[in-house]
Coordinates of C-alpha atoms in Angstrom, one line a residue:
Chain A
M1177 CA 245.6 300.5 38.1
T1178 CA 243.9 297.8 36.6
L1179 CA 242.9 294.5 37.6
V1180 CA 242.1 290.7 36.2
I1181 CA 239.9 288.6 38.9
K1182 CA 240.0 285.7 36.7
N1183 CA 237.9 282.3 36.7
G1184 CA 235.8 283.3 39.5
Y1185 CA 231.9 282.2 38.9
V1186 CA 229.9 286.0 38.3
Y1187 CA 226.7 286.9 39.3
D1188 CA 225.2 290.7 37.7
P1189 CA 221.8 290.4 37.9
L1190 CA 221.5 293.7 35.9
T1191 CA 222.8 292.0 33.3
G1192 CA 221.9 289.0 33.4
I1193 CA 224.9 287.0 34.0
N1194 CA 224.0 283.8 36.4
G1195 CA 226.9 281.8 37.7
E1196 CA 229.1 282.2 34.5
Q1197 CA 233.0 281.4 34.4
K1198 CA 234.2 285.0 33.4
D1199 CA 237.2 287.3 33.9
I1200 CA 236.3 291.2 35.2
F1201 CA 238.4 293.4 33.8
I1202 CA 238.5 297.2 36.2
K1203 CA 240.4 299.8 35.0
E1204 CA 240.6 303.1 36.6
G1205 CA 238.0 302.4 39.3
K1206 CA 235.9 300.6 36.4
I1207 CA 234.7 298.0 34.8
V1208 CA 235.6 297.3 31.4
E1209 CA 235.5 295.1 28.7
E1210 CA 238.6 294.0 28.1
T1211 CA 242.4 295.2 28.9
S1212 CA 245.0 294.1 26.9
E1213 CA 247.0 295.7 30.0
K1214 CA 250.6 293.5 30.3
D1215 CA 251.5 295.2 34.1
A1216 CA 247.7 294.9 35.3
K1217 CA 247.6 293.1 38.4
V1218 CA 245.3 289.6 38.5
I1219 CA 243.6 287.6 40.8
D1220 CA 242.8 284.1 40.7
V1221 CA 239.7 283.0 42.1
E1222 CA 238.9 280.0 40.6
G1223 CA 236.0 277.9 42.6
K1224 CA 234.7 281.7 43.8
T1225 CA 231.6 283.7 43.4
V1226 CA 232.3 286.9 42.2
M1227 CA 229.5 289.7 42.6
P1228 CA 228.6 293.4 42.7
G1229 CA 228.7 294.5 46.3
G1230 CA 226.3 294.1 48.9
V1231 CA 223.7 296.6 50.5
D1232 CA 222.0 296.1 53.1
L1233 CA 219.0 298.8 53.3
H1234 CA 218.5 298.6 56.6
S1235 CA 219.9 297.8 59.5
H1236 CA 220.7 298.4 63.5
I1237 CA 224.4 298.5 63.6
A1238 CA 225.0 301.4 65.6
G1239 CA 223.4 303.4 68.4
S1240 CA 221.5 303.3 71.7
K1241 CA 218.9 300.5 70.7
I1242 CA 221.7 297.9 69.6
N1243 CA 224.5 299.0 72.2
I1244 CA 221.4 298.0 74.8
G1245 CA 220.9 295.2 72.8
R1246 CA 224.5 294.4 73.7
L1247 CA 224.5 295.3 76.9
L1248 CA 221.6 292.7 77.7
R1249 CA 223.6 290.0 76.0
P1250 CA 226.8 288.8 78.2
E1251 CA 225.3 284.9 78.4
D1252 CA 224.7 285.3 74.3
H1253 CA 228.3 286.6 73.8
R1254 CA 229.5 284.0 74.6
K1255 CA 228.6 281.8 72.2
D1256 CA 230.4 283.1 69.8
V1257 CA 233.8 284.5 71.0
V1258 CA 236.1 286.4 67.8
R1259 CA 239.7 286.3 68.9
R1260 CA 242.1 289.5 68.0
G1261 CA 243.8 288.6 64.6
K1262 CA 247.0 289.9 63.0
N1263 CA 245.5 293.0 61.8
T1264 CA 242.1 293.1 63.1
R1265 CA 240.5 293.4 66.6
G1266 CA 238.9 290.9 68.8
G1267 CA 234.8 290.8 70.2
V1268 CA 232.0 289.2 70.2
G1269 CA 228.7 288.1 67.7
Y1270 CA 225.8 285.9 67.6
S1271 CA 222.9 288.1 68.1
C1272 CA 224.7 291.6 69.2
P1273 CA 228.0 291.8 67.6
S1274 CA 230.4 294.5 68.7
T1275 CA 231.0 297.1 66.3
F1276 CA 234.7 295.5 64.4
I1277 CA 233.1 292.1 64.2
T1278 CA 229.8 294.0 62.8
G1279 CA 232.4 294.9 59.8
Y1280 CA 234.1 292.4 59.6
R1281 CA 231.2 289.8 59.6
Y1282 CA 229.6 292.6 56.9
A1283 CA 232.6 292.4 54.5
E1284 CA 232.5 288.5 54.4
M1285 CA 229.0 288.4 53.9
G1286 CA 230.0 290.2 50.4
Y1287 CA 228.4 293.4 52.1
T1288 CA 229.7 296.7 51.1
S1289 CA 227.9 299.3 52.3
V1290 CA 225.2 298.7 55.2
M1291 CA 222.3 301.5 56.0
E1292 CA 221.6 302.2 60.2
A1293 CA 218.0 302.8 59.8
A1294 CA 216.7 304.4 62.9
M1295 CA 219.2 307.3 64.2
P1296 CA 216.9 309.8 67.0
P1297 CA 218.4 312.7 66.4
I1298 CA 219.3 313.4 70.1
G1299 CA 221.6 310.1 69.8
A1300 CA 222.9 311.3 66.1
R1301 CA 226.5 311.9 67.7
H1302 CA 226.8 308.0 69.5
V1303 CA 225.8 306.7 65.8
H1304 CA 228.5 307.9 64.2
E1305 CA 231.2 307.2 66.8
E1306 CA 229.9 304.0 66.8
L1307 CA 229.4 303.7 62.8
N1308 CA 233.6 305.3 62.9
D1309 CA 234.0 302.1 64.4
I1310 CA 232.6 299.2 62.1
P1311 CA 235.3 298.9 59.6
I1312 CA 236.2 297.8 55.6
I1313 CA 232.3 298.1 55.1
D1314 CA 230.5 301.7 54.4
K1315 CA 228.0 303.5 56.2
A1316 CA 225.7 305.8 56.8
A1317 CA 222.2 306.5 58.7
F1318 CA 219.1 307.5 58.5
T1319 CA 216.4 309.3 61.1
Chain B
M1169 CA 236.7 335.8 74.0
Q1170 CA 233.2 334.7 75.4
H1171 CA 232.4 331.0 74.8
T1172 CA 228.4 329.5 74.8
D1173 CA 226.8 326.3 75.5
I1174 CA 230.3 324.7 77.3
V1175 CA 229.5 321.1 78.6
C1176 CA 230.5 320.8 82.0
P1177 CA 232.8 318.2 82.5
F1178 CA 232.1 317.2 86.1
C1179 CA 228.9 314.7 86.9
G1180 CA 226.5 312.8 85.0
C1181 CA 224.0 315.6 84.7
L1182 CA 226.4 317.3 81.9
C1183 CA 224.9 320.7 82.2
D1184 CA 225.6 322.2 78.5
D1185 CA 224.6 326.0 79.1
L1186 CA 227.9 327.1 80.5
E1187 CA 228.8 330.6 79.9
V1188 CA 232.8 330.8 80.2
T1189 CA 235.0 334.1 79.3
I1190 CA 238.6 333.5 78.6
K1191 CA 241.1 336.6 78.6
D1192 CA 244.5 336.0 77.9
G1193 CA 244.7 332.2 77.5
H1194 CA 243.2 332.1 81.2
I1195 CA 239.2 331.8 82.1
E1196 CA 238.2 334.3 83.2
S1197 CA 234.6 333.4 84.8
V1198 CA 232.0 330.9 84.3
K1199 CA 228.6 331.5 84.1
N1200 CA 225.3 329.5 85.0
A1201 CA 227.5 326.8 86.5
C1202 CA 226.7 325.1 89.7
T1203 CA 229.6 325.4 92.7
I1204 CA 231.5 322.5 92.3
S1205 CA 232.0 323.0 88.5
Q1206 CA 232.6 327.2 89.3
S1207 CA 235.6 325.4 91.1
K1208 CA 236.7 322.9 88.0
F1209 CA 236.9 325.9 85.9
M1210 CA 238.2 328.4 88.3
N1211 CA 240.4 326.2 89.9
H1212 CA 242.1 323.7 87.1
H1213 CA 245.2 325.1 86.6
E1214 CA 245.7 324.6 90.5
N1215 CA 248.0 321.9 92.0
R1216 CA 248.8 320.9 88.2
I1217 CA 251.5 318.5 87.1
T1218 CA 253.3 320.2 84.5
V1219 CA 256.4 317.8 83.6
S1220 CA 256.1 313.8 83.4
T1221 CA 258.1 311.9 85.7
I1222 CA 259.5 308.2 86.6
N1223 CA 259.7 307.3 89.9
G1224 CA 259.7 311.3 91.4
K1225 CA 262.4 311.9 89.1
E1226 CA 261.4 314.6 86.0
T1227 CA 262.1 313.5 82.3
E1228 CA 261.0 314.3 79.5
L1229 CA 257.9 312.9 77.8
E1230 CA 259.2 310.6 75.3
K1231 CA 261.7 308.5 78.2
T1232 CA 258.6 308.5 80.0
V1233 CA 256.4 307.1 77.5
E1234 CA 259.3 304.2 76.6
K1235 CA 259.2 303.6 80.1
A1236 CA 255.5 303.4 79.8
V1237 CA 256.1 301.1 77.0
E1238 CA 258.9 298.5 78.6
I1239 CA 256.1 298.1 81.5
L1240 CA 253.5 296.8 79.8
A1241 CA 255.5 295.1 77.4
S1242 CA 256.2 293.6 79.8
A1243 CA 253.9 292.3 82.0
R1244 CA 251.8 289.0 82.2
R1245 CA 248.6 290.4 83.2
P1246 CA 248.5 294.6 83.6
L1247 CA 245.1 295.7 84.5
I1248 CA 244.2 298.8 82.7
Y1249 CA 241.5 301.2 85.3
G1250 CA 239.6 304.3 85.2
L1251 CA 237.9 306.0 82.6
S1252 CA 235.5 307.6 83.6
S1253 CA 236.4 311.1 84.0
T1254 CA 237.8 311.5 80.5
E1255 CA 236.7 311.1 76.7
C1256 CA 235.5 308.7 75.0
G1257 CA 238.1 308.8 72.2
A1258 CA 240.7 307.9 75.0
I1259 CA 238.3 305.5 76.4
S1260 CA 238.5 303.3 73.1
K1261 CA 242.5 303.9 73.2
A1262 CA 242.5 302.6 76.3
V1263 CA 240.4 299.4 75.3
E1264 CA 243.0 298.5 72.3
I1265 CA 245.7 298.9 74.9
A1266 CA 244.0 296.0 77.3
E1267 CA 243.4 294.4 73.9
Y1268 CA 247.2 294.2 73.0
T1269 CA 248.7 293.4 75.6
G1270 CA 246.3 290.7 77.2
G1271 CA 245.2 293.0 80.0
V1272 CA 242.2 293.3 82.2
L1273 CA 240.1 296.5 81.4
D1274 CA 238.2 298.5 83.8
N1275 CA 236.5 301.1 85.0
T1276 CA 235.3 303.3 88.2
S1277 CA 231.2 301.5 87.3
S1278 CA 232.5 298.6 88.7
V1279 CA 232.5 301.1 92.9
C1280 CA 229.7 302.6 91.5
H1281 CA 226.3 301.5 89.2
G1282 CA 228.0 298.5 88.9
P1283 CA 224.7 296.4 90.1
T1284 CA 223.0 298.8 88.3
I1285 CA 224.0 297.3 85.2
L1286 CA 223.7 293.7 86.7
A1287 CA 220.0 294.0 87.5
L1288 CA 219.5 296.0 84.0
Q1289 CA 221.3 292.6 82.6
Q1290 CA 219.1 290.3 84.5
V1291 CA 215.7 292.5 84.4
G1292 CA 215.5 295.0 81.9
E1293 CA 215.0 298.7 82.6
S1294 CA 212.6 300.9 82.1
K1295 CA 214.9 304.3 80.8
T1296 CA 213.5 307.6 80.0
M1297 CA 215.9 311.5 79.5
L1298 CA 216.3 313.8 81.3
G1299 CA 214.1 315.9 79.1
E1300 CA 210.9 313.3 79.5
V1301 CA 211.7 314.2 82.9
K1302 CA 211.3 317.6 82.7
N1303 CA 208.2 318.1 80.7
R1304 CA 206.5 315.2 82.3
A1305 CA 207.0 314.2 85.4
D1306 CA 204.3 314.8 88.1
L1307 CA 206.0 312.8 90.6
V1308 CA 210.2 312.4 91.4
I1309 CA 211.8 310.4 94.1
F1310 CA 215.3 310.5 94.8
W1311 CA 215.8 307.0 96.6
G1312 CA 219.6 306.9 97.9
S1313 CA 220.7 309.9 96.5
N1314 CA 221.5 313.3 97.5
P1315 CA 221.6 316.0 93.8
T1316 CA 221.2 319.1 96.4
E1317 CA 225.1 318.0 97.0
A1318 CA 226.3 315.2 94.2
H1319 CA 224.0 316.7 90.9
L1320 CA 223.8 320.7 91.9
R1321 CA 221.7 321.6 89.0
H1322 CA 219.5 318.0 88.4
I1323 CA 217.4 320.0 90.5
V1324 CA 216.4 322.8 88.9
R1325 CA 217.5 321.4 85.4
Y1326 CA 215.0 318.1 84.7
S1327 CA 213.7 317.1 87.8
V1328 CA 212.7 319.7 90.9
T1329 CA 211.9 323.8 89.7
P1330 CA 212.0 323.9 86.2
K1331 CA 208.4 324.3 83.7
G1332 CA 207.8 321.8 81.1
M1333 CA 205.6 321.0 79.0
Y1334 CA 203.3 319.6 80.9
I1335 CA 204.3 320.7 84.3
R1336 CA 203.7 324.3 83.8
E1337 CA 204.3 325.3 87.7
G1338 CA 207.6 323.7 88.0
K1339 CA 207.9 322.9 91.6
K1340 CA 203.9 323.1 91.9
D1341 CA 203.0 320.5 90.0
R1342 CA 205.6 317.9 91.0
K1343 CA 205.6 316.5 94.5
I1344 CA 208.8 315.3 95.3
V1345 CA 209.9 312.1 97.6
V1346 CA 212.9 311.4 99.5
V1347 CA 214.0 307.6 100.8
D1348 CA 217.2 307.4 102.9
V1349 CA 218.8 306.5 105.7
R1350 CA 219.7 310.2 107.2
E1351 CA 217.6 313.5 106.9
T1352 CA 220.2 314.9 103.7
R1353 CA 220.1 318.2 102.4
T1354 CA 218.0 317.3 99.4
A1355 CA 215.0 315.4 101.8
K1356 CA 215.1 319.5 103.4
M1357 CA 213.6 320.0 100.4
A1358 CA 211.6 317.4 99.5
D1359 CA 207.8 317.3 99.9
K1360 CA 207.9 313.9 101.7
F1361 CA 210.8 312.3 103.7
L1362 CA 211.2 309.0 104.1
K1363 CA 213.6 307.9 107.1
I1364 CA 214.1 304.5 106.9
D1365 CA 216.8 301.4 108.0
H1366 CA 219.8 301.1 106.7
N1367 CA 220.1 298.2 104.4
K1368 CA 216.4 297.7 104.2
D1369 CA 216.0 298.8 101.0
F1370 CA 214.7 295.9 99.5
E1371 CA 212.1 294.7 102.2
L1372 CA 210.6 298.3 101.2
L1373 CA 210.7 297.8 97.8
L1374 CA 209.1 294.4 97.2
A1375 CA 206.6 295.9 100.0
L1376 CA 205.7 298.5 97.9
R1377 CA 205.8 296.1 94.7
A1378 CA 203.0 293.6 96.6
L1379 CA 201.1 296.8 97.4
V1380 CA 200.9 298.0 94.0
R1381 CA 200.4 294.7 93.1
G1382 CA 197.2 294.9 95.2
E1383 CA 198.3 292.0 98.2
K1384 CA 197.8 292.6 101.6
L1385 CA 200.5 292.7 104.1
E1386 CA 200.7 291.5 107.6
A1387 CA 203.3 293.1 108.6
K1388 CA 203.1 296.9 110.9
E1389 CA 206.5 298.4 110.0
I1390 CA 208.9 297.7 107.4
A1391 CA 212.5 299.3 107.3
G1392 CA 211.3 301.3 110.4
L1393 CA 208.2 302.7 109.0
P1394 CA 204.8 302.0 109.8
I1395 CA 203.1 300.3 107.0
E1396 CA 200.4 303.2 106.5
E1397 CA 203.0 305.3 105.2
I1398 CA 204.1 302.6 103.3
K1399 CA 200.3 302.3 101.9
K1400 CA 200.4 306.2 101.4
L1401 CA 203.2 305.9 99.1
A1402 CA 202.1 302.8 96.9
E1403 CA 198.9 304.9 96.5
E1404 CA 201.2 308.4 95.4
M1405 CA 203.0 306.0 93.1
E1406 CA 199.7 304.9 91.5
K1407 CA 197.9 307.9 91.2
A1408 CA 201.0 309.5 89.0
K1409 CA 200.9 310.6 85.8
F1410 CA 204.3 310.5 85.4
G1411 CA 206.9 309.1 88.1
V1412 CA 210.6 308.6 87.9
V1413 CA 213.0 307.2 90.4
F1414 CA 216.5 308.4 90.7
F1415 CA 218.6 306.1 92.2
G1416 CA 221.9 306.8 93.7
L1417 CA 224.9 304.8 95.6
G1418 CA 222.8 304.7 98.6
L1419 CA 220.7 302.0 97.0
T1420 CA 223.6 300.2 94.6
Q1421 CA 226.5 299.9 97.3
S1422 CA 224.1 298.8 100.5
D1423 CA 223.5 295.2 101.2
G1424 CA 221.7 293.4 98.5
R1425 CA 223.4 296.0 96.0
H1426 CA 222.6 294.5 92.5
M1427 CA 219.3 292.9 94.0
N1428 CA 218.1 296.3 95.1
I1429 CA 218.0 297.5 91.5
D1430 CA 216.5 294.2 90.9
A1431 CA 213.3 295.1 93.7
A1432 CA 213.6 298.6 91.8
V1433 CA 213.2 297.8 88.5
G1434 CA 210.2 295.1 89.5
L1435 CA 208.3 297.8 91.7
V1436 CA 208.5 300.0 88.3
S1437 CA 207.8 297.5 86.0
E1438 CA 204.6 296.8 88.4
L1439 CA 203.8 300.9 88.1
N1440 CA 203.8 300.1 85.0
R1441 CA 200.6 298.2 84.4
K1442 CA 198.5 301.1 86.1
T1443 CA 200.8 304.4 85.2
K1444 CA 203.9 305.3 83.6
F1445 CA 207.3 305.1 85.5
V1446 CA 210.9 305.0 84.9
L1447 CA 214.0 304.8 87.0
T1448 CA 217.1 306.1 86.0
P1449 CA 220.6 306.2 88.0
M1450 CA 222.2 309.0 89.5
R1451 CA 225.8 308.6 87.2
G1452 CA 228.5 310.5 89.5
H1453 CA 232.0 311.1 86.8
Y1454 CA 231.0 313.0 84.0
N1455 CA 232.1 310.1 81.4
V1456 CA 231.3 306.7 83.4
S1457 CA 228.3 306.5 81.2
G1458 CA 230.7 306.9 77.9
A1459 CA 233.1 304.5 80.0
N1460 CA 230.4 302.1 79.9
T1461 CA 229.0 302.5 76.1
V1462 CA 232.4 302.4 74.2
T1463 CA 233.6 299.7 75.6
T1464 CA 230.1 298.3 75.7
W1465 CA 230.0 298.7 71.8
Q1466 CA 233.7 297.6 71.0
T1467 CA 233.5 294.4 73.3
G1468 CA 230.5 293.9 74.2
Y1469 CA 230.6 294.7 78.0
P1470 CA 230.6 297.4 80.0
Y1471 CA 233.2 297.0 83.1
A1472 CA 235.4 294.1 84.2
V1473 CA 236.4 292.9 80.7
D1474 CA 239.5 290.0 81.0
F1475 CA 241.6 289.7 77.3
S1476 CA 243.9 287.1 78.4
T1477 CA 242.8 284.6 76.3
G1478 CA 242.0 287.5 73.0
Y1479 CA 238.9 288.0 73.3
P1480 CA 236.5 289.6 76.0
R1481 CA 235.6 288.1 78.4
Y1482 CA 233.2 289.6 81.3
N1483 CA 232.9 288.8 84.4
P1484 CA 232.4 291.1 87.5
G1485 CA 233.6 290.2 90.5
E1486 CA 236.2 288.2 89.3
F1487 CA 238.0 290.7 86.8
T1488 CA 236.9 293.7 88.2
A1489 CA 239.8 296.2 89.4
I1490 CA 239.6 295.8 93.1
D1491 CA 239.1 292.0 93.1
V1492 CA 242.7 291.9 90.4
L1493 CA 244.2 294.0 92.9
S1494 CA 243.6 292.0 96.1
R1495 CA 244.4 289.1 94.5
E1496 CA 247.2 290.0 93.7
E1497 CA 246.8 288.9 90.0
A1498 CA 248.0 292.3 88.4
D1499 CA 251.5 292.7 87.9
A1500 CA 251.3 296.4 86.5
A1501 CA 248.8 299.2 86.4
L1502 CA 248.2 301.9 83.7
I1503 CA 245.8 304.4 85.7
I1504 CA 243.7 306.7 83.3
A1505 CA 241.6 310.3 85.2
S1506 CA 241.2 307.7 88.4
D1507 CA 242.4 308.0 91.7
P1508 CA 242.4 304.1 93.7
G1509 CA 245.3 304.7 95.2
A1510 CA 242.7 307.1 97.7
T1511 CA 239.5 305.3 97.0
F1512 CA 240.3 301.4 97.0
P1513 CA 239.9 299.1 100.1
K1514 CA 243.4 298.7 101.8
D1515 CA 244.5 294.9 100.4
A1516 CA 244.0 296.6 96.7
A1517 CA 245.5 299.5 97.5
K1518 CA 248.9 297.6 99.0
H1519 CA 248.5 295.9 96.0
L1520 CA 249.0 298.7 94.1
A1521 CA 251.2 300.6 95.8
Q1522 CA 253.7 297.3 95.2
I1523 CA 253.4 297.5 91.1
P1524 CA 254.4 299.6 88.8
V1525 CA 251.5 301.6 88.0
I1526 CA 251.3 304.2 85.1
T1527 CA 249.3 307.2 86.2
L1528 CA 248.2 309.9 83.7
D1529 CA 246.7 312.5 85.5
Q1530 CA 246.0 316.6 85.9
K1531 CA 246.5 316.9 89.4
H1532 CA 248.3 315.3 92.2
T1533 CA 246.6 312.7 94.2
P1534 CA 247.9 309.5 96.4
T1535 CA 247.8 307.5 92.9
T1536 CA 250.1 309.7 91.6
M1537 CA 252.5 309.4 93.9
L1538 CA 252.2 305.8 94.6
S1539 CA 253.0 305.6 90.4
E1540 CA 256.7 304.7 89.1
V1541 CA 255.8 306.2 85.7
V1542 CA 253.5 309.8 85.9
I1543 CA 252.3 311.6 82.6
P1544 CA 250.5 314.7 82.6
V1545 CA 247.3 315.3 81.1
A1546 CA 245.0 318.1 79.6
T1547 CA 242.3 318.1 81.2
A1548 CA 239.0 316.9 78.6
G1549 CA 236.2 319.4 78.3
I1550 CA 238.5 322.3 79.3
E1551 CA 242.1 321.9 77.4
A1552 CA 240.9 319.2 75.3
E1553 CA 237.3 318.0 73.6
G1554 CA 235.8 314.6 72.7
T1555 CA 232.4 313.0 73.5
A1556 CA 231.1 312.1 76.9
Y1557 CA 227.7 310.5 77.9
R1558 CA 224.8 312.0 80.2
M1559 CA 223.7 310.1 82.8
D1560 CA 220.6 309.4 80.5
G1561 CA 222.8 308.0 77.7
V1562 CA 222.4 311.3 75.7
P1563 CA 226.1 312.0 73.8
L1564 CA 227.7 315.7 74.1
K1565 CA 230.3 317.7 72.5
L1566 CA 233.3 318.5 75.4
S1567 CA 234.9 321.6 74.4
K1568 CA 238.6 322.4 74.1
I1569 CA 238.2 326.3 75.4
I1570 CA 242.2 326.8 75.7
D1571 CA 245.3 325.1 75.6
P1572 CA 247.4 323.0 78.0
I1573 CA 250.6 323.8 79.2
E1574 CA 253.3 323.3 76.8
G1575 CA 254.5 320.1 76.0
V1576 CA 251.1 318.2 78.0
Y1577 CA 249.0 316.5 76.0
S1578 CA 245.3 314.8 75.8
D1579 CA 244.8 311.2 77.6
R1580 CA 243.7 310.0 74.0
E1581 CA 247.5 311.5 73.2
V1582 CA 249.6 310.0 75.2
L1583 CA 247.5 306.4 75.6
D1584 CA 248.4 306.5 71.8
M1585 CA 251.8 307.2 72.0
I1586 CA 251.9 304.1 74.2
L1587 CA 250.0 301.7 72.0
T1588 CA 251.9 302.9 69.3
G1589 CA 255.7 302.5 71.6
L1590 CA 253.7 299.0 72.2
K1591 CA 253.0 297.7 68.6
E1592 CA 256.8 299.2 67.5
A1593 CA 258.5 297.3 70.7
K1594 CA 256.4 294.1 68.5
Q1595 CA 258.1 294.4 65.7

């Protein structure tokens, strides 16, 4: 499928594009110069930022330590509650977000990949079970 | 066929070294298991529910699930309860059903180690893993817990007899102390047994903490023990290289409850100024720790979660199963892998018998008898795989070693059918 992302302010440090209003063409999963395809899907993002997906190389989003953090902070959770949506799960945010909210919020901030940086081998299964419950973004873990 | 390294789905020890022999689709023998585990594996097929029922009448599964969906979809405040004796995939589905129906979600920790969690939320906890205990602990204190009768192989695998990296001689290198209100079988094998007065744990823990701190006490006797004995124990605790307190319901469910654990954490924290000391709750059901763990990562809270506002809220004492039932608030219930009909106080059980109840279980129980809808399920760890969390938080894989009866599915699969039905009903 071909995709045109129109009218956004584009940022791309690699090619030195700094907030220029440009159209981005995507063909078969890759960014291309331009496309003349008539049936391309067009998304108008006037007034919005277009940037490469953020990668968080060092986070603590899954496993026993963050889960003890969640367990310890019931009073924090009340400061930031998230209702169930039509297609989204509910949960809590603030200092130690629940797994579903972790995925939604990273996606909202423009991240596409997040690494969990502390997976003790004996707790690996726990880390992976939580990663499975983090939606939208790509995830991995370091030991 | 021989299976090795099988995890036992009975108590919080989750022993992971069982050897199970299968012949013609039946379990022929189980090696390394304790007597309770032996009985669970060898008798898992007895007293089984084989067909799903509505009001005691045999009904095909599809229709039974439809009825369950109808009950939950029309309920204004459904209670979803149990979960400690099943695998984490099922727990995850139960959380989603509770959220979808705007119900109340609770697990059995509200009647066992719930107070432990409340104390942890107040003052933290000095935790450890059982392997550390095996390798390092030279002073092991069982306080209000009785592993000889409840966690049988805890003693030989982790806390009393095993030889460890720094505990070369096993039991000879360890000192075992039991603090309890009666002389249990664990007390009989201990090096020291302190029989204390009922509901006086809090006072004793505070006295020990004061002594470790170097305070002078004027009292001659605390909790029925002469002060000299208490001083001796405090000294032994300070002298230990690595001490551990394994506490049970004797501490969490006697007077003081979470304040008892608060005091125990205070004592352990005081001891950590002088040596290394930790404490670990003796979790009963094999995956009650998993029920807390999964519910926490999905909602932020370990038990007593209310979804009526669309987002999770936490309040033990208000959203705990006994309270929701005793107040006659729940108008339907979904019970998974537990038996509140037999174990809950009268008012709560009475209300449970008056509302439509859907129960998922392997065997006939007082709860299945009062349920409108009963759906038989596979036994996790024998007929269905999944994950369970050990009492110290270590995740282990439960195996499927034999097939369930034809037409019987796992807790997770049945809960998924109900959830799918609820979503379809709305469209």
